[in-house]
Coordinates of C-alpha atoms in Angstrom, one line a residue:
Chain A
M1 CA 93.9 -26.3 4.7
S2 CA 93.6 -28.1 1.4
H3 CA 96.7 -30.0 0.4
Y4 CA 95.5 -31.3 -2.9
V5 CA 95.9 -30.0 -6.5
D6 CA 94.0 -31.1 -9.7
G7 CA 95.0 -34.2 -11.7
N8 CA 96.5 -32.0 -14.3
A9 CA 99.7 -31.8 -12.3
V10 CA 100.3 -35.6 -12.7
L11 CA 99.2 -36.0 -16.4
G12 CA 102.8 -35.9 -17.6
A13 CA 104.1 -38.4 -15.2
F14 CA 101.1 -40.7 -15.5
S15 CA 101.1 -40.6 -19.2
L16 CA 104.9 -41.4 -19.3
A17 CA 104.2 -44.4 -16.9
L18 CA 101.5 -45.9 -19.0
G19 CA 103.1 -45.1 -22.4
T20 CA 100.2 -43.3 -23.8
D21 CA 98.9 -39.7 -23.7
L22 CA 96.2 -39.5 -20.8
S23 CA 95.4 -35.9 -21.2
E24 CA 91.7 -36.8 -22.1
G25 CA 91.6 -39.9 -20.2
S26 CA 89.0 -40.6 -17.6
L27 CA 88.9 -43.0 -14.6
E28 CA 86.0 -45.1 -13.0
C29 CA 86.3 -45.1 -9.3
A30 CA 86.3 -48.7 -7.9
G31 CA 84.9 -47.3 -4.6
C32 CA 81.9 -45.4 -5.6
G33 CA 81.6 -46.0 -9.4
S34 CA 81.6 -42.4 -10.5
S35 CA 83.5 -41.5 -13.7
H36 CA 85.6 -38.4 -14.1
A37 CA 88.5 -37.0 -16.2
I38 CA 91.9 -37.6 -14.8
A39 CA 92.3 -33.9 -14.6
Q40 CA 89.5 -33.8 -12.2
T41 CA 91.1 -36.1 -9.6
R42 CA 92.3 -34.7 -6.3
V43 CA 96.1 -35.2 -6.2
Y44 CA 98.1 -35.2 -3.2
L45 CA 101.8 -34.4 -3.9
R46 CA 103.2 -33.6 -0.5
C47 CA 103.9 -37.2 0.3
P48 CA 106.3 -39.9 -0.8
G49 CA 104.6 -40.2 -4.1
M50 CA 101.5 -38.9 -6.1
V51 CA 98.3 -40.0 -4.8
L52 CA 95.1 -39.6 -7.0
R53 CA 91.9 -39.6 -5.2
C54 CA 88.3 -39.7 -6.5
P55 CA 86.6 -36.2 -6.6
E56 CA 83.4 -37.7 -5.5
C57 CA 84.2 -40.1 -2.6
G58 CA 87.6 -39.2 -1.8
G59 CA 88.8 -42.9 -2.2
V60 CA 92.3 -43.6 -3.5
E61 CA 92.4 -44.5 -7.1
V62 CA 96.0 -44.3 -8.4
V63 CA 99.3 -44.1 -6.6
I64 CA 102.4 -43.2 -8.5
V65 CA 105.9 -43.5 -7.0
E66 CA 109.1 -42.7 -8.8
I67 CA 111.8 -45.2 -8.1
D68 CA 115.2 -44.6 -9.7
H69 CA 113.7 -42.7 -12.5
R70 CA 111.1 -45.4 -13.2
L71 CA 107.5 -44.9 -12.3
N72 CA 105.6 -47.5 -10.2
V73 CA 101.9 -47.2 -10.8
T74 CA 99.3 -48.9 -8.4
L75 CA 95.6 -48.7 -9.9
S76 CA 94.2 -50.3 -6.9
G77 CA 91.0 -48.0 -6.8
V78 CA 90.2 -47.9 -10.4
L79 CA 87.4 -50.0 -12.1
A80 CA 88.1 -48.9 -15.6
L81 CA 90.7 -46.5 -17.3
R82 CA 89.4 -44.9 -20.4
I83 CA 92.1 -43.5 -22.8
A84 CA 90.9 -41.1 -25.6
P85 CA 92.4 -42.0 -29.0
P86 CA 95.3 -39.8 -30.1
R87 CA 94.1 -36.6 -31.7
A88 CA 94.9 -35.8 -35.4
S89 CA 97.9 -33.6 -35.5
P90 CA 96.8 -30.1 -36.0
T91 CA 99.6 -29.3 -38.5
T92 CA 99.2 -32.2 -40.9
Chain B
M1 CA 125.7 -17.7 -11.6
A2 CA 125.6 -20.7 -9.1
G3 CA 122.8 -22.4 -11.0
F4 CA 120.1 -24.6 -9.3
Q5 CA 121.3 -26.1 -6.0
G6 CA 118.2 -27.5 -4.5
R7 CA 117.9 -27.3 -0.6
P8 CA 121.1 -27.2 1.2
R9 CA 122.1 -30.6 2.2
A10 CA 124.0 -30.3 5.4
R11 CA 126.5 -32.8 6.9
D12 CA 125.9 -34.1 10.4
D13 CA 126.8 -37.4 11.7
R14 CA 123.2 -37.9 13.0
L15 CA 122.0 -37.5 9.4
P16 CA 121.3 -40.8 7.6
P17 CA 122.5 -41.0 3.9
G18 CA 120.6 -38.9 1.4
Q19 CA 119.0 -36.6 3.9
Y20 CA 119.0 -33.0 4.5
L21 CA 118.3 -31.0 7.6
T22 CA 115.2 -29.0 8.1
R23 CA 114.1 -26.5 10.8
D24 CA 110.5 -26.6 10.1
F25 CA 108.1 -29.5 10.2
P26 CA 106.8 -30.1 6.6
V27 CA 103.3 -31.5 6.4
L28 CA 103.2 -34.7 4.3
T29 CA 99.9 -36.3 3.6
A30 CA 98.5 -38.8 1.2
G31 CA 95.0 -37.5 1.8
P32 CA 92.8 -35.0 3.5
T33 CA 93.9 -34.0 7.1
E34 CA 91.7 -35.9 9.6
V35 CA 90.4 -33.4 12.1
L36 CA 89.4 -35.4 15.3
S37 CA 88.8 -34.1 18.8
P38 CA 90.4 -36.1 21.6
D39 CA 86.9 -37.1 22.5
E40 CA 86.4 -38.8 19.1
W41 CA 89.7 -40.6 19.1
Q42 CA 90.1 -44.3 20.0
L43 CA 92.8 -46.8 19.5
T44 CA 92.0 -50.5 19.2
I45 CA 94.8 -53.2 19.7
T46 CA 94.2 -56.8 18.8
D47 CA 95.8 -60.1 18.0
G48 CA 92.5 -61.5 16.9
T49 CA 91.9 -63.2 20.4
S50 CA 92.7 -60.4 22.9
T51 CA 91.5 -57.0 22.1
G52 CA 91.8 -53.7 24.0
T53 CA 90.4 -50.3 23.1
F54 CA 91.9 -47.1 24.6
D55 CA 90.2 -43.7 24.5
W56 CA 92.0 -40.4 25.3
D57 CA 91.5 -40.6 29.1
G58 CA 92.4 -44.4 29.1
L59 CA 95.7 -43.6 27.2
H60 CA 96.6 -40.9 29.6
A61 CA 95.9 -43.1 32.6
F62 CA 99.4 -44.7 31.8
G63 CA 101.2 -41.4 32.3
L64 CA 103.0 -39.6 29.4
E65 CA 106.7 -40.3 28.8
T66 CA 109.0 -37.8 27.0
L67 CA 111.2 -38.8 24.2
T68 CA 113.8 -36.7 22.4
T69 CA 114.7 -38.2 19.1
D70 CA 115.6 -37.6 15.5
I71 CA 113.0 -38.1 12.7
H72 CA 113.6 -38.9 9.1
C73 CA 111.2 -38.7 6.2
V74 CA 111.8 -40.7 3.0
T75 CA 111.4 -37.4 1.1
H76 CA 114.9 -36.6 2.3
W77 CA 114.2 -34.3 5.2
S78 CA 115.3 -35.0 8.7
K79 CA 114.7 -33.2 11.8
L80 CA 117.1 -33.5 14.8
G81 CA 116.3 -33.3 18.4
T82 CA 112.6 -33.3 18.3
T83 CA 110.6 -33.9 21.6
W84 CA 107.6 -35.9 22.0
R85 CA 105.3 -37.2 24.8
G86 CA 103.1 -40.3 24.6
V87 CA 102.7 -43.9 25.8
R88 CA 105.0 -46.7 24.7
V89 CA 103.3 -49.2 22.5
S90 CA 104.9 -52.0 24.4
T91 CA 103.0 -50.7 27.5
L92 CA 99.6 -51.0 25.7
F93 CA 100.4 -54.4 24.2
D94 CA 101.2 -55.6 27.7
V95 CA 97.8 -54.3 29.0
V96 CA 95.8 -55.9 26.4
G97 CA 97.9 -59.1 26.8
V98 CA 98.4 -59.8 23.1
D99 CA 100.5 -62.6 21.8
D100 CA 103.8 -62.0 20.2
L101 CA 102.6 -62.4 16.7
P102 CA 105.4 -61.4 14.3
Y103 CA 103.9 -58.5 12.3
A104 CA 101.6 -55.5 12.7
L105 CA 99.3 -53.8 10.5
V106 CA 98.5 -50.2 11.6
T107 CA 95.4 -48.4 10.4
S108 CA 94.6 -44.6 10.6
Y109 CA 91.4 -42.8 10.6
G110 CA 90.9 -42.0 6.8
G111 CA 92.1 -45.5 5.8
Y112 CA 95.9 -45.2 5.7
T113 CA 97.8 -48.3 6.6
T114 CA 101.4 -49.2 7.1
N115 CA 103.0 -52.6 8.2
L116 CA 105.8 -53.2 10.8
Q117 CA 107.6 -56.1 12.4
L118 CA 106.6 -56.6 16.1
E119 CA 110.1 -55.9 17.2
D120 CA 110.0 -52.5 15.7
L121 CA 107.0 -51.6 17.8
V122 CA 108.3 -53.1 21.1
E123 CA 112.1 -53.1 21.3
R124 CA 112.9 -49.6 20.5
D125 CA 111.1 -46.3 21.2
A126 CA 107.8 -46.7 19.5
M127 CA 105.0 -44.7 21.1
I128 CA 101.6 -43.4 20.7
A129 CA 102.4 -39.7 20.8
V130 CA 100.0 -37.0 21.7
E131 CA 102.3 -33.9 22.2
F132 CA 105.0 -32.4 20.2
E133 CA 107.5 -29.8 21.5
G134 CA 105.3 -29.3 24.6
E135 CA 102.1 -28.7 22.7
P136 CA 99.2 -31.0 21.9
L137 CA 99.9 -32.6 18.5
E138 CA 98.2 -30.6 15.7
S139 CA 95.8 -32.5 13.3
E140 CA 98.1 -31.9 10.3
H141 CA 100.9 -33.7 12.2
G142 CA 98.6 -36.6 13.2
G143 CA 96.9 -35.3 16.3
P144 CA 95.3 -36.0 18.5
A145 CA 97.3 -39.1 18.6
R146 CA 99.9 -40.7 16.1
L147 CA 102.2 -43.6 16.1
L148 CA 105.7 -42.7 16.4
V149 CA 108.5 -45.2 15.2
P150 CA 111.4 -42.9 15.1
H151 CA 114.1 -45.4 14.0
L152 CA 112.2 -45.9 10.7
Y153 CA 111.3 -43.5 7.9
L154 CA 108.2 -41.5 9.0
W155 CA 105.7 -43.0 6.7
K156 CA 105.8 -45.9 9.2
S157 CA 104.6 -43.4 12.0
A158 CA 101.0 -43.6 11.1
K159 CA 99.1 -40.2 11.7
W160 CA 95.6 -40.3 13.5
V161 CA 96.2 -44.0 14.4
S162 CA 93.1 -45.9 15.1
R163 CA 94.1 -49.6 15.1
I164 CA 97.0 -52.0 15.4
D165 CA 96.4 -55.6 14.3
L166 CA 99.0 -58.1 15.3
V167 CA 99.1 -60.9 12.7
E168 CA 100.9 -64.0 11.6
E169 CA 101.4 -62.9 8.0
D170 CA 102.9 -59.6 6.8
T171 CA 100.6 -57.5 4.5
P172 CA 102.1 -54.4 2.8
G173 CA 100.4 -51.1 3.9
F174 CA 99.8 -48.1 1.7
W175 CA 103.3 -46.9 0.7
E176 CA 104.7 -50.4 1.0
A177 CA 102.2 -51.7 -1.7
A178 CA 103.1 -48.8 -4.0
G179 CA 106.9 -49.6 -4.0
Y180 CA 108.3 -48.4 -0.8
H181 CA 110.5 -50.6 1.4
N182 CA 108.9 -53.1 3.7
H183 CA 111.0 -52.2 6.6
G184 CA 112.3 -48.5 5.9
D185 CA 115.4 -48.1 8.0
P186 CA 116.9 -44.6 7.1
F187 CA 120.5 -45.6 8.0
L188 CA 120.3 -48.4 5.7
E189 CA 118.5 -46.2 3.2
Q190 CA 115.8 -48.6 2.7
R191 CA 113.6 -46.3 0.6
Y192 CA 112.3 -48.6 -2.0
H193 CA 111.3 -52.2 -2.5
G194 CA 114.6 -54.0 -3.1
D195 CA 116.9 -51.4 -1.7
Chain C
M1 CA 102.3 -46.6 -62.0
T2 CA 102.1 -43.1 -62.3
D3 CA 102.3 -40.5 -59.7
R4 CA 98.8 -39.7 -58.7
P5 CA 98.1 -37.3 -55.9
S6 CA 96.2 -38.9 -53.1
P7 CA 92.6 -37.7 -52.9
S8 CA 92.5 -34.4 -51.1
G9 CA 91.8 -34.9 -47.4
T10 CA 93.1 -38.4 -47.0
R11 CA 96.5 -37.6 -45.9
A12 CA 95.4 -34.7 -43.9
R13 CA 93.3 -37.0 -41.7
A14 CA 96.3 -39.3 -40.7
L15 CA 96.6 -39.7 -37.1
R16 CA 99.7 -39.1 -35.2
V17 CA 100.9 -42.5 -33.9
A18 CA 103.5 -41.5 -31.4
P19 CA 101.8 -39.1 -29.1
L20 CA 104.3 -39.4 -26.4
V21 CA 107.3 -37.6 -28.1
H22 CA 106.5 -34.3 -26.4
L23 CA 106.8 -35.9 -23.0
A24 CA 110.5 -36.5 -23.4
W25 CA 112.6 -34.1 -21.4
R26 CA 114.0 -31.3 -23.7
Q27 CA 116.4 -28.5 -23.1
A28 CA 114.6 -25.2 -23.0
T29 CA 116.7 -21.9 -23.1
V30 CA 115.6 -18.8 -21.5
A31 CA 115.1 -16.3 -24.3
L32 CA 113.4 -13.5 -22.4
V33 CA 112.6 -12.5 -18.9
V34 CA 109.7 -10.3 -18.1
A35 CA 109.2 -9.0 -14.6
E36 CA 105.5 -9.0 -14.0
T37 CA 105.1 -8.1 -10.2
P38 CA 107.7 -7.8 -7.3
D39 CA 107.7 -11.6 -7.0
A40 CA 106.7 -13.1 -10.3
R41 CA 108.1 -13.1 -13.7
T42 CA 107.6 -14.6 -17.1
L43 CA 110.1 -16.8 -18.7
V44 CA 109.9 -17.0 -22.4
L45 CA 111.7 -20.1 -23.6
D46 CA 113.3 -21.3 -26.8
V47 CA 112.4 -25.0 -27.1
P48 CA 113.8 -26.7 -30.2
G49 CA 110.9 -28.3 -31.9
W50 CA 108.2 -26.7 -29.7
P51 CA 104.9 -27.9 -31.3
G52 CA 102.8 -25.1 -30.0
S53 CA 100.2 -25.5 -27.3
V54 CA 96.5 -25.3 -26.7
A55 CA 95.4 -22.4 -24.3
G56 CA 95.4 -23.8 -20.7
Q57 CA 98.0 -26.6 -21.1
H58 CA 101.0 -26.9 -18.9
V59 CA 104.5 -28.2 -18.8
D60 CA 106.8 -30.0 -16.3
V61 CA 110.0 -28.3 -15.6
R62 CA 112.9 -30.2 -14.1
L63 CA 116.0 -28.6 -12.5
T64 CA 119.2 -30.6 -11.7
A65 CA 121.7 -29.7 -9.0
P66 CA 125.5 -30.2 -9.6
D67 CA 125.4 -33.2 -7.4
G68 CA 122.5 -34.8 -9.4
Y69 CA 119.6 -33.8 -7.0
Q70 CA 116.5 -33.1 -9.1
A71 CA 113.3 -31.3 -8.5
T72 CA 110.3 -31.3 -10.9
R73 CA 107.4 -28.9 -10.9
S74 CA 104.2 -28.2 -13.1
Y75 CA 103.7 -24.7 -14.6
S76 CA 100.8 -23.5 -16.6
L77 CA 101.8 -22.1 -20.0
A78 CA 100.9 -18.3 -20.3
S79 CA 101.4 -18.6 -24.0
G80 CA 98.7 -19.4 -26.5
P81 CA 98.8 -21.3 -29.8
G82 CA 101.5 -20.2 -32.2
E83 CA 103.6 -18.5 -29.6
P84 CA 106.9 -19.5 -28.0
A85 CA 106.4 -21.4 -24.7
A86 CA 106.1 -18.8 -21.9
L87 CA 105.8 -19.5 -18.1
T88 CA 104.8 -17.2 -15.4
V89 CA 106.3 -18.2 -12.2
Q90 CA 105.2 -16.8 -8.8
E91 CA 107.7 -17.1 -6.0
V92 CA 106.7 -19.3 -3.2
P93 CA 108.4 -18.2 -0.1
G94 CA 110.5 -21.0 1.3
G95 CA 110.0 -22.9 -2.0
E96 CA 112.8 -25.0 -3.6
V97 CA 112.1 -24.3 -7.3
S98 CA 110.2 -21.1 -7.7
P99 CA 112.7 -18.7 -5.9
Y100 CA 115.4 -20.1 -8.4
L101 CA 113.2 -19.4 -11.4
V102 CA 112.1 -16.0 -10.2
R103 CA 115.3 -14.7 -8.7
D104 CA 118.3 -16.4 -10.3
I105 CA 117.8 -17.8 -13.7
A106 CA 118.9 -15.7 -16.6
V107 CA 118.7 -15.3 -20.2
D108 CA 120.6 -18.1 -22.1
E109 CA 120.4 -20.5 -19.2
T110 CA 118.5 -23.6 -19.5
V111 CA 116.0 -25.9 -17.8
E112 CA 114.7 -29.2 -18.9
L113 CA 111.0 -29.1 -20.0
R114 CA 108.3 -31.8 -21.0
G115 CA 105.0 -31.0 -22.6
P116 CA 102.8 -29.4 -23.5
I117 CA 100.4 -31.5 -21.3
G118 CA 96.7 -31.5 -20.7
G119 CA 93.3 -31.9 -22.5
Y120 CA 90.8 -31.0 -19.9
F121 CA 91.7 -27.4 -18.6
V122 CA 92.1 -26.2 -22.1
W123 CA 90.3 -23.8 -24.5
T124 CA 90.3 -24.5 -28.1
G125 CA 88.8 -21.3 -29.2
A126 CA 85.4 -22.5 -29.9
R127 CA 82.6 -19.9 -30.6
R128 CA 81.5 -19.4 -27.1
P129 CA 81.7 -16.7 -24.6
L130 CA 84.6 -17.1 -22.1
L131 CA 84.5 -16.5 -18.3
L132 CA 87.9 -16.6 -16.8
V133 CA 88.4 -16.4 -13.0
G134 CA 91.8 -16.4 -11.7
G135 CA 93.3 -16.0 -8.2
G136 CA 97.0 -14.7 -7.9
S137 CA 99.2 -16.6 -10.4
G138 CA 96.1 -18.5 -11.5
L139 CA 95.9 -15.9 -14.2
A140 CA 98.7 -17.5 -16.2
P141 CA 96.8 -20.1 -18.2
L142 CA 93.9 -17.7 -18.5
R143 CA 96.2 -15.2 -20.3
A144 CA 96.7 -18.0 -22.9
M145 CA 93.0 -18.3 -23.1
W146 CA 91.9 -14.7 -23.7
R147 CA 94.7 -14.5 -26.3
A148 CA 93.0 -17.6 -28.0
A149 CA 89.5 -16.3 -27.7
D150 CA 87.3 -15.6 -30.5
P151 CA 87.2 -11.8 -31.0
A152 CA 83.4 -11.9 -31.8
E153 CA 82.5 -13.5 -28.4
P154 CA 82.6 -11.8 -24.9
V155 CA 85.6 -12.6 -22.8
V156 CA 85.0 -11.8 -19.1
V157 CA 87.9 -11.8 -16.6
V158 CA 87.6 -11.9 -12.8
A159 CA 90.8 -11.5 -10.9
S160 CA 91.7 -11.8 -7.3
V161 CA 94.9 -10.5 -6.0
T162 CA 96.0 -9.2 -2.6
E163 CA 97.0 -5.8 -3.7
P164 CA 97.2 -3.9 -7.1
A165 CA 101.0 -4.5 -7.4
R166 CA 100.5 -8.3 -7.5
L167 CA 98.3 -8.1 -10.5
L168 CA 99.8 -10.1 -13.3
Y169 CA 99.6 -8.7 -17.0
A170 CA 98.0 -5.5 -15.9
V171 CA 99.1 -3.6 -18.9
E172 CA 97.9 -6.4 -21.2
L173 CA 94.6 -6.5 -19.4
A174 CA 94.2 -2.7 -19.5
E175 CA 94.9 -2.7 -23.3
R176 CA 92.4 -5.5 -24.0
V177 CA 89.8 -3.7 -22.0
A178 CA 90.4 -0.4 -23.6
A179 CA 90.1 -2.1 -27.1
G180 CA 86.9 -3.6 -25.9
D181 CA 88.1 -7.3 -26.3
V182 CA 87.8 -8.1 -22.7
S183 CA 86.0 -6.9 -19.6
A184 CA 87.9 -7.3 -16.4
T185 CA 87.0 -6.9 -12.7
V186 CA 89.9 -7.1 -10.1
H187 CA 89.3 -7.9 -6.5
L188 CA 91.8 -6.6 -4.0
S189 CA 91.6 -9.0 -1.1
R190 CA 93.9 -7.2 1.3
A191 CA 93.9 -3.7 0.0
D192 CA 91.7 -0.7 -0.5
V193 CA 90.9 0.4 -3.9
P194 CA 93.4 3.2 -5.0
D195 CA 91.7 6.6 -5.6
D196 CA 91.6 8.1 -9.0
T197 CA 94.7 10.2 -8.6
E198 CA 96.8 7.1 -7.6
R199 CA 95.5 5.2 -10.7
A200 CA 95.9 8.0 -13.2
G201 CA 98.4 7.0 -15.8
T202 CA 98.6 3.5 -14.6
P203 CA 97.1 0.5 -16.2
L204 CA 94.8 0.3 -13.2
Q205 CA 92.8 3.3 -14.7
A206 CA 91.3 1.0 -17.3
L207 CA 90.3 -1.8 -14.8
T208 CA 87.3 -2.1 -12.5
L209 CA 88.7 -2.6 -9.0
R210 CA 86.8 -3.7 -6.0
A211 CA 88.0 -4.1 -2.4
G212 CA 87.7 -7.6 -0.6
R213 CA 87.4 -11.2 -1.8
V214 CA 85.5 -12.0 -4.9
A215 CA 81.8 -11.4 -4.1
S216 CA 78.7 -13.1 -5.5
T217 CA 77.7 -9.9 -7.1
T218 CA 80.9 -9.8 -9.1
V219 CA 80.4 -13.4 -10.2
T220 CA 76.7 -12.8 -11.1
Q221 CA 77.6 -9.7 -13.1
A222 CA 80.3 -11.7 -14.9
L223 CA 78.2 -14.5 -15.9
T224 CA 75.5 -12.0 -17.1
A225 CA 78.1 -10.2 -19.2
C226 CA 78.9 -13.6 -20.8
G227 CA 75.3 -13.9 -21.8
G228 CA 74.2 -15.9 -18.9
T229 CA 74.2 -19.7 -18.6
E230 CA 72.0 -20.1 -21.7
A231 CA 74.8 -18.7 -23.7
D232 CA 76.8 -21.8 -22.6
P233 CA 80.0 -19.9 -21.7
G234 CA 83.3 -21.7 -21.2
V235 CA 84.0 -21.2 -17.5
F236 CA 87.6 -21.7 -16.3
V237 CA 88.8 -21.1 -12.8
C238 CA 92.4 -21.3 -11.7
G239 CA 94.1 -20.4 -8.4
P240 CA 94.9 -21.8 -5.0
T241 CA 92.6 -24.7 -4.0
T242 CA 90.6 -22.8 -1.3
F243 CA 90.2 -20.0 -3.9
V244 CA 88.8 -22.4 -6.5
E245 CA 86.5 -24.1 -4.2
A246 CA 85.1 -20.8 -3.1
M247 CA 84.6 -19.5 -6.7
I248 CA 82.8 -22.8 -7.8
H249 CA 80.5 -22.2 -4.8
L250 CA 79.8 -18.7 -6.1
L251 CA 79.3 -19.8 -9.6
A252 CA 76.9 -22.5 -8.6
G253 CA 75.0 -19.8 -6.6
A254 CA 74.8 -17.8 -9.6
G255 CA 73.0 -20.5 -11.4
L256 CA 75.8 -22.4 -13.2
D257 CA 76.2 -26.2 -13.0
P258 CA 79.4 -26.6 -11.1
R259 CA 80.2 -29.6 -13.3
S260 CA 80.5 -27.3 -16.2
V261 CA 83.3 -25.4 -14.6
R262 CA 86.8 -26.4 -15.6
A263 CA 89.0 -25.8 -12.6
E264 CA 92.8 -26.0 -12.1
R265 CA 93.8 -26.0 -8.5
F266 CA 97.4 -25.6 -7.6
G267 CA 97.4 -26.1 -3.8

């Protein structure tokens, strides 16, 4: 039984928490050193928060907890967070 | 049109504030389900000086006690009148002869941790549970053996428990470090840090 | 100073500075409800200021009960660029949100929505073949993709459903297959392939149906129909986690680098 979904499911919340669009962001795992898109992380949502785990080693990278409509983000398993620059708006 | 209602939030004196009743047993997990056979499972209890390790047979040697209790998850569901069988944590502490250090850090197979005060493990009903409703505890609910601390929110009842460290200084566990309450009493609605 | 037009191209390259505006909660009004299968329907939403989406993106939907209780879920957009936002919701038995969206909500009622979100599981319509593998309601973002595909490039769809009645977008798929835009193979994991008389006059007539779970032969044929690995197809897999894992395994067996597969697992 697999209880995880892909990182896409938390991009909205995670982006809001950090105040920047993380749609094309990537993480470097502090546990194993691998780099991957946030969308590729394994996300556990059936728990008291949102837990993002490394798709390579399974280690916890990010924990997000919503407390009174505020998002508390713990980046304990992240060596580096890389945020792509905002894209040119397609309409201008 | 009634509009969105969410799950029915029933009223019952045994329900802590903000909880709803559920009949099923939701599976909550922050990581992959650990699948361990009883043969593979061991529990180590230590205060840094005295250490004891219990395997499956070693645990069962104390005889299983039956506990009927209500359980409360911080994600707002409660389940009333659940029946568990296991061995009291206080029994194991006595056997190992640990000192009465004020805090405990509990670790699971898979790396999950949670912290408790000593009295929450020895003064109420806390047990190492191996059966639920007359059946061996399933892996997804923490089997073969989990900690059960029914008077606190269920994240304190670590699944697949592997280790209890009694310590002088309190260290936040997995959810406690992420913003959840250090103690987690459902009747005081101690959900988050600062509640 | 006289008015001088800025050199062409300068203004057009200006970056958007406030990329989070789309993540504020907005009221979305149900404009149209389309019954897709007995337990799935598509909600077409009227969202003031909707910026349009890239195929494969999703939105978060928030519902609020009268006592203030809130539930938030992510749903893939089944709509492509230039279309109003559309969500196809499959009812999860015992679920909290999906039964309301599938059974209860009606035209002119509202939900809160934020998005579009996502930059990984997306197809921007590059000139490459497209291989789309969907399990159950995993077809939703793939519909947005085949609608956004380059008409000159092959689009190959592999779908897995329990039985024919559960196939999303059967009419649209059949029309696209008939028009030669798409080739599609549908696996029926828990049903036999209906015979020709049962299929006559239904969309199933135009589709290739196979009994059982998606097999390696289907995946190999689909990859070949895309021109093989050397054609560098965009490969997207969406569905329940176990389905996605199985499909990535089959795609790797067919010679594709599993790291080139863009996957979206929904549990």
